[in-house]
XYZ file of C-alpha atoms in Angstrom:
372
model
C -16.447 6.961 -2.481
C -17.339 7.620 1.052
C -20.011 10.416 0.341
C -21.758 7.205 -2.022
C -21.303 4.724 0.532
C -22.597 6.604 2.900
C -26.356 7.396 0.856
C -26.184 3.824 -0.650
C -24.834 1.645 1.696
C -22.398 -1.454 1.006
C -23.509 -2.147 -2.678
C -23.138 1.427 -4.806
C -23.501 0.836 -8.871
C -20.907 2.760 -10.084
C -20.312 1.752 -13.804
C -22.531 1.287 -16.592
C -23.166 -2.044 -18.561
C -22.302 -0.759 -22.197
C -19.020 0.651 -21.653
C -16.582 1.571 -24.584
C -13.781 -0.671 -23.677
C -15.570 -3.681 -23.242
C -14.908 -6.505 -26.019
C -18.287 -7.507 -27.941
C -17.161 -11.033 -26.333
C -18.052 -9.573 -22.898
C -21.143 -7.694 -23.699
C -24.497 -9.120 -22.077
C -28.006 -8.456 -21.746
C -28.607 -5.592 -19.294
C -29.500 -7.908 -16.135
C -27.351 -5.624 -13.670
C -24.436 -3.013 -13.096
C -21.479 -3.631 -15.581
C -19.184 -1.955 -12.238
C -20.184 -2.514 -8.468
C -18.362 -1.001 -5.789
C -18.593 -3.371 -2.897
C -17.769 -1.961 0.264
C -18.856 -5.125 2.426
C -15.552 -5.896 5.139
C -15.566 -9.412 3.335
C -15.501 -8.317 -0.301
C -11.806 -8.450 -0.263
C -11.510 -12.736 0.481
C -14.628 -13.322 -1.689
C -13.050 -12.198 -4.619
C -9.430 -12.461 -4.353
C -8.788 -15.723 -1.801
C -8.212 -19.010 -3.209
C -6.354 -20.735 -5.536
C -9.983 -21.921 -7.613
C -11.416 -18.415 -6.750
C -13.860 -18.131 -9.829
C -13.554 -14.630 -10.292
C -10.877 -12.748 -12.842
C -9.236 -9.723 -13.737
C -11.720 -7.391 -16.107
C -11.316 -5.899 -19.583
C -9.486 -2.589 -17.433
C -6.258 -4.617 -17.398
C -5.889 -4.724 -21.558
C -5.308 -0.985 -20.965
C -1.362 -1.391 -22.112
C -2.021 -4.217 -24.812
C 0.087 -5.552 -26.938
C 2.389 -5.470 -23.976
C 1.184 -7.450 -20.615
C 2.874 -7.854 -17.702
C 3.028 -10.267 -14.607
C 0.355 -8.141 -12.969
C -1.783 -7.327 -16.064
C -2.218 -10.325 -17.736
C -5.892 -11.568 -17.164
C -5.322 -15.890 -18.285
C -5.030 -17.520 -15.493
C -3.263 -20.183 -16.986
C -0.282 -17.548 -18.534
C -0.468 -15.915 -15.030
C 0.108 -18.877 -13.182
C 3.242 -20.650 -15.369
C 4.343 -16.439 -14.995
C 4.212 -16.666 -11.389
C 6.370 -19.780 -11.426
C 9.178 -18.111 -12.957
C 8.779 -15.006 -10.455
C 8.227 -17.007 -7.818
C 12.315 -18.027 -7.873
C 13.155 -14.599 -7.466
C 11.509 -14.084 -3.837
C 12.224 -17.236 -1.845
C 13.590 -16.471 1.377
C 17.063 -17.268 0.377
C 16.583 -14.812 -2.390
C 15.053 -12.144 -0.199
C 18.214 -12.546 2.299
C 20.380 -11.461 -0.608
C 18.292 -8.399 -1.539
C 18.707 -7.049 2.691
C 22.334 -5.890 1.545
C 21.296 -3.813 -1.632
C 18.106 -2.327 0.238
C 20.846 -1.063 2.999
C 23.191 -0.072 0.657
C 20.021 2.503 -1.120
C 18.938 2.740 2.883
C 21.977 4.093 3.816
C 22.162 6.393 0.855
C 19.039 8.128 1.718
C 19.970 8.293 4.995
C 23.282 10.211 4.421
C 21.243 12.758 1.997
C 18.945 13.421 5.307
C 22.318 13.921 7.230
C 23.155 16.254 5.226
C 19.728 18.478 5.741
C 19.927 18.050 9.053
C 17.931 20.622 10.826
C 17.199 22.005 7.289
C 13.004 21.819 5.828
C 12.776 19.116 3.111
C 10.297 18.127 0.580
C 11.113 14.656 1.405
C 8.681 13.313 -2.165
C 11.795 13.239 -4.281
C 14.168 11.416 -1.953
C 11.547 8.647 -1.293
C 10.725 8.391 -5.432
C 14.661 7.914 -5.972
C 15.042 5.155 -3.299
C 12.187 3.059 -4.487
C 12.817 3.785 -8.132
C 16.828 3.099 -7.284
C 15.775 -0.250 -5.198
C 13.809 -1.456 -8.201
C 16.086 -0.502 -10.941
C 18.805 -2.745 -8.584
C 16.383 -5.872 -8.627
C 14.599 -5.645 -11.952
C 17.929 -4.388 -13.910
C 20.760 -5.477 -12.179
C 21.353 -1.512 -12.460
C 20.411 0.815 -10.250
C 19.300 4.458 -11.863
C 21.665 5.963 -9.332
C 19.134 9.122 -8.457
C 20.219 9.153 -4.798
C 24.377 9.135 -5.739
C 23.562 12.093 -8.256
C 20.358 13.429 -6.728
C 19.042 14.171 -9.565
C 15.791 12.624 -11.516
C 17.130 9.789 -14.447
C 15.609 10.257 -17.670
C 13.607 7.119 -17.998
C 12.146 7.740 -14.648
C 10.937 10.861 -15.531
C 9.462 10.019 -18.432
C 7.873 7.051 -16.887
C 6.315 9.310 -14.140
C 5.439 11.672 -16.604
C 2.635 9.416 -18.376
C 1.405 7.552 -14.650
C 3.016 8.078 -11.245
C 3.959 4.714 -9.907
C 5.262 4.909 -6.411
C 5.060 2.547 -3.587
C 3.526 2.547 -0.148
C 3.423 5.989 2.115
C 6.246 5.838 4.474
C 5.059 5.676 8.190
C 7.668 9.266 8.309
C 4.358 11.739 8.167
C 2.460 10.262 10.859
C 5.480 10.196 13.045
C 5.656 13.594 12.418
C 2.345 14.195 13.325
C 2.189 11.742 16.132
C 5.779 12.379 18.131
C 4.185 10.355 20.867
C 4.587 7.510 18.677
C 7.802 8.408 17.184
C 9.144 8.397 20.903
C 7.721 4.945 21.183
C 9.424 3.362 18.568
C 12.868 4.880 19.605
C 12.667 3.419 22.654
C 12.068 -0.384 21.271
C 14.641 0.703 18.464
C 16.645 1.459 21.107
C 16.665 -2.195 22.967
C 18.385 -3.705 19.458
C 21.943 -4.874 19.775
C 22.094 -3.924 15.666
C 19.670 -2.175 13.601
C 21.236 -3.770 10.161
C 19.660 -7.229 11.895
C 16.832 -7.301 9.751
C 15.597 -10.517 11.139
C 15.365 -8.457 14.754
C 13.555 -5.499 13.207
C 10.992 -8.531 11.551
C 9.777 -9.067 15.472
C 9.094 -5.638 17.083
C 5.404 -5.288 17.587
C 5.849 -1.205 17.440
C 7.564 -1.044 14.329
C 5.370 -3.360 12.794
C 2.312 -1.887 14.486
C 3.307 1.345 12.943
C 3.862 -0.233 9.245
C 0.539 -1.775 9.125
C -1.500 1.188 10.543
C -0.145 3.311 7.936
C -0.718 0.343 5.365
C -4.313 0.285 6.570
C -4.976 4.211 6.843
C -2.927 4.768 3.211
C -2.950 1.505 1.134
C -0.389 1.612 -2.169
C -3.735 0.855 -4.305
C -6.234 2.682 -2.696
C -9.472 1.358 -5.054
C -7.396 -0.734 -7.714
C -7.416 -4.734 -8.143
C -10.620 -4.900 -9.903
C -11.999 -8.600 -10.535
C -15.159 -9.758 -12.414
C -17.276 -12.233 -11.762
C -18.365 -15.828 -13.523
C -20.672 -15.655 -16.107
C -23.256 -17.351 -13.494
C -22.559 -14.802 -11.237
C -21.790 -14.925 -7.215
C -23.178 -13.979 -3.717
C -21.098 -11.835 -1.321
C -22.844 -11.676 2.449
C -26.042 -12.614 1.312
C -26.327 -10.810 -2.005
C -26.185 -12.319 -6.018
C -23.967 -10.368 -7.707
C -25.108 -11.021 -11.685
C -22.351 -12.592 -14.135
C -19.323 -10.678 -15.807
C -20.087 -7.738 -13.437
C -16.888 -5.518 -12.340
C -16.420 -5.105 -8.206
C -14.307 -2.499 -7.125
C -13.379 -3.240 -3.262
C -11.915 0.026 -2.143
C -9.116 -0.923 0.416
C -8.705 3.037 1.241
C -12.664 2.939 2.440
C -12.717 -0.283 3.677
C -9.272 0.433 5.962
C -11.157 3.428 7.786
C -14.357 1.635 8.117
C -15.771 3.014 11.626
C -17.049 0.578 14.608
C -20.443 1.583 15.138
C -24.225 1.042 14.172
C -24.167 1.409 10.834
C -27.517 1.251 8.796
C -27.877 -1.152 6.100
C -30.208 0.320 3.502
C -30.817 -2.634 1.678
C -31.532 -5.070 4.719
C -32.562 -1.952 7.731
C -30.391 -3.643 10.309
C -27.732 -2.748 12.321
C -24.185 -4.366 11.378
C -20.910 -4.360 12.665
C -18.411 -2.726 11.015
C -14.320 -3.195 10.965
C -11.942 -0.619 13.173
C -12.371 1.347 16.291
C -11.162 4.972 15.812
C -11.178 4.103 11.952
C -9.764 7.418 11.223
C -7.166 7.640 13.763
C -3.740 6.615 14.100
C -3.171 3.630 16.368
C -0.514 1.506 15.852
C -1.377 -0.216 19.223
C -4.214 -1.658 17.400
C -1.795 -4.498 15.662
C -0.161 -5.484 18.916
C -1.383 -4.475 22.038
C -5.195 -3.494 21.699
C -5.803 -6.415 19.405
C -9.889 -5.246 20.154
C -9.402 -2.362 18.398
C -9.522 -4.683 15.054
C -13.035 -6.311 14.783
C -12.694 -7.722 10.972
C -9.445 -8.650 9.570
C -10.811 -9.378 6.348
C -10.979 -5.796 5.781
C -7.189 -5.250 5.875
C -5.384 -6.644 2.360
C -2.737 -3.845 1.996
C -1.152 -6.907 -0.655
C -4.451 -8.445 -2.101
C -4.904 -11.932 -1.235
C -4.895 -14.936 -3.475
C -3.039 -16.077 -6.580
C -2.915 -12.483 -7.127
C -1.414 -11.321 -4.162
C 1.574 -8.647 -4.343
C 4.909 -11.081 -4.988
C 6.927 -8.377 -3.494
C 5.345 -8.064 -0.332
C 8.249 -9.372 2.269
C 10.438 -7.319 0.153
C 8.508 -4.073 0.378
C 7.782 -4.817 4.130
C 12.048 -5.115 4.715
C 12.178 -2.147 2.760
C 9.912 -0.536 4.944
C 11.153 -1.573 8.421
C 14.749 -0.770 7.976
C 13.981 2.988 6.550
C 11.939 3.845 9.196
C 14.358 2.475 11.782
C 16.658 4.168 10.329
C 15.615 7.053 10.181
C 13.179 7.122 13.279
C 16.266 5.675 15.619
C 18.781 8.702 14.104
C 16.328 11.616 14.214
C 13.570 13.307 15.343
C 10.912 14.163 12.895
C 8.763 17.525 12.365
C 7.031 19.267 10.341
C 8.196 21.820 8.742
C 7.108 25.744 9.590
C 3.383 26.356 8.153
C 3.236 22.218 7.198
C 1.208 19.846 8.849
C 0.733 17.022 6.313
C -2.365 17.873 4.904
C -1.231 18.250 1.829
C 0.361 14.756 1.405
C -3.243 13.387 2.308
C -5.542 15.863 0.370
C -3.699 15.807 -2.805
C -3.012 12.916 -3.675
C -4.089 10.817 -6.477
C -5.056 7.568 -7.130
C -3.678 6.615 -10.533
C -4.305 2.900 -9.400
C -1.409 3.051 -6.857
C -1.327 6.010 -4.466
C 0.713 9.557 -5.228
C 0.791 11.349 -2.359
C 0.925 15.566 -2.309
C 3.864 17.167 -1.083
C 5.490 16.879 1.965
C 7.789 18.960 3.636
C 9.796 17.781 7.089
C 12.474 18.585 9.681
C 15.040 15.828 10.547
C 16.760 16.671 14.090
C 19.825 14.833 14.810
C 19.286 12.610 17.935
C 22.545 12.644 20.280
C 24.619 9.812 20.280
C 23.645 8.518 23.405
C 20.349 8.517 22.635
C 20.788 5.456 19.583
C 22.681 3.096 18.462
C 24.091 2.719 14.436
C-alpha cells in the first residue's frame, strides 16, 4: 500500500470493474475503477460520517451469505432496526456491569503472568484467550474458560483455524520497546488511590495517550470497512469519484501519514499531511504535544458513522485496565534475541489485524513501588 501510494499519490486504482463476485445487479459500463484506494486524510468522514451518508457497504460483505451478521449486513434499513436491539446492550449502565467480568478475565491473565514471572513468554496465546474468554462472557453468557485451563477451546480453534479474529494490539510491545514510556505511565498509575476504579483510569492523559498511539500506529482493521459509492457517484477533496465504485481507506497508511511536503501527482502542489514523527511512538502526541496531530480526520481506530464499532467503550475499558494492570505490577522486556519485529512484520491482515509472535519478560515491581 505504501510503495503504491507513494508512485501514485492519494487516488491508486486498485481493483478492476468486472470482478467475479459482483452481482449482474451491480455491474456498469466501464466509466472508472470498480476498487479505489483513497488515501486522502479526509476519506475516512466522507464515507463513513453521518447518519444520511450516501455511501454503503459493497458486494465484499455477502462473503458469509446465507448467514449475515450485525456488521455484515449491507440494508441499511435491517442494519439500523439491528443496531436498535444492540444498542441496549452497551448503554452506560450496561457497560458498568461488564467492568466486573472484564476484571474478573483481567485478573486471570494477570495471575498466569505472575506465575512466569521473570520467565520469557510468547504472550499471543494469553492475549487470544482473554479476548476470546471476555467475548464468550458477553455474547454467551459463558465464558470458554481458556485462561482457568490454559488451554485453546475447541470452537475457538476451529474458528481461528478458517480466519484469525483478534482484537486490537495491546500497548504491552511498545512498552517494551519504549521503557521510557513504560516508566511514565507507572508513575501516573502510581498517583491512583485504586486501580479497579475504572472511571479514574477513563481520565489519565498517559494511559490514554498510550492506547490511542498504539490504536493509530496498529489499527484492529488495518485496510477493512470498505464502502461504495451512489450510483451518481461523489467528490472527496476535490475529486468525482464515479458511481458504485469500491474505496478502500487504509487506516494502517493513513495513521502513519508523515508531516511534510508531500507531492500531489494529480494536482503538482504541495499538501499537508496528518502526524509529525508518523512512524514513531509518541503517546505525548494525544495529550501534551497536541501539535504533533495536524488532521484528526485521519485517526478512526472505530470507523465513524452509523457504522461505527458498537463495542468501542467496551474494548477501550478492556484496554485501560490490562495495561494498568499489568504496566503498574511489572516491568516489561523483551525477551533474549526479541525485539518485536516479528509481531509487526508478520502479521496479517485478514480484515482485522493478527499480529506475529511475541515473546516478553514480566519483572515483578516491589511492593513499594505500586499499589493493587
Amino acid at each position: 500500500m505504501e510503495r503504491l501510494h507513494r508512485q501514485y499519490g492519494d487516488f491508486v486504482r486498485t481493483g478492476d470493474r468486472d470482478l467475479p463476485f459482483l452481482r449482474k445487479s451491480e455491474l456498469i459500463p466501464d466509466t472508472g475503477p470498480s476498487e479505489l484506494t483513497v488515501f486522502d486524510p479526509d476519506v475516512l468522514r466522507i464515507i463513513n460520517d453521518g447518519q444520511n451518508n450516501p455511501c454503503s457497504k459493497p458486494a465484499w460483505y455477502d462473503n458469509l451469505r446465507p448467514y449475515t451478521g450485525l456488521n455484515t449486513h449491507r440494508s441499511k434499513i435491517v442494519h439500523k432496526h439491528r443496531r436498535r436491539v444492540w444498542d441496549h446492550g452497551f448503554t452506560t449502565e450496561a457497560l458498568e456491569k461488564y467492568e466486573v467480568q472484564v476484571k474478573f478475565f483481567a485478573h486471570q491473565l494477570e495471575q498466569i503472568i505472575a506465575e512466569k514471572a521473570g520467565q520469557e513468554m510468547n504472550v499471543n496465546q494469553y492475549f487470544y484467550w482473554f479476548s476470546f474468554d471476555v467475548m464468550g462472557q458477553f455474547a454467551f453468557s459463558k465464558s470458554f474458560d481458556m485462561l482457568k485451563d490454559q488451554t485453546w477451546h475447541h470452537a475457538v480453534r476451529m474458528l481461528r483455524a478458517g480466519l484469525e479474529l483478534v482484537g486490537p494490539l495491546t500497548p504491552v510491545p511498545w512498552l517494551a520497546k519504549h521503557p521510557e514510556q513504560l516508566k511514565k505511565l507507572q508513575e501516573e498509575l502510581n498517583t491512583l488511590d485504586s486501580m479497579e476504579d475504572l472511571k479514574a483510569l477513563q481520565a489519565l492523559p498517559r494511559l490514554n495517550g498510550v492506547i490511542n498511539e498504539t490504536l493509530r500506529l496498529h489499527p484492529a482493521v488495518p485496510t477493512g470497512g470498505l464502502r461504495q459509492t451512489p450510483a451518481e457517484g461523489m467528490t472527496i477533496s476535490g475529486n468525482h469519484i464515479p458511481g458504485n465504485t469500491v474505496i478502500c481507506a487504509p487506516r494502517y497508511s493513513l495513521g502513519r501519514r508523515e508531516w511534510r511536503d508531500l507531492l500531489d501527482l494529480r494536482r503538482d502542489a504541495a499538501v499537508e499531511s496528518c502526524f509529525e514523527n508518523a512512524n514513531e511512538f509518541v503517546p505525548e502526541r494525544w495529550y501534551s504535544k497536541p501539535w504533533m496531530v495536524k488532521n484528526k480526520n485521519a485517526f478512526a481506530p472505530f470507523a465513524l458513522g452509523r457504522y461505527y464499532c458498537i463495542g468501542k467503550n467496551l474494548a477501550l475499558s478492556e484496554l485501560r485496565f490490562v495495561t494498568a494492570l499489568l504496566a503498574s505490577r511489572y516491568d516489561i522486556s523483551f525477551a533474549p534475541g526479541e525485539d518485536g519485529r516479528r509481531c509487526v512484520e508478520d502479521m496479517v491482515d485478514q480484515f482485522t489485524a493478527a499480529p506475529g509472535r511475541l515473546d516478553l519478560v514480566f519483572s515483578r515491581r516491589k511492593c513499594d513501588e505500586f499499589r493493587a
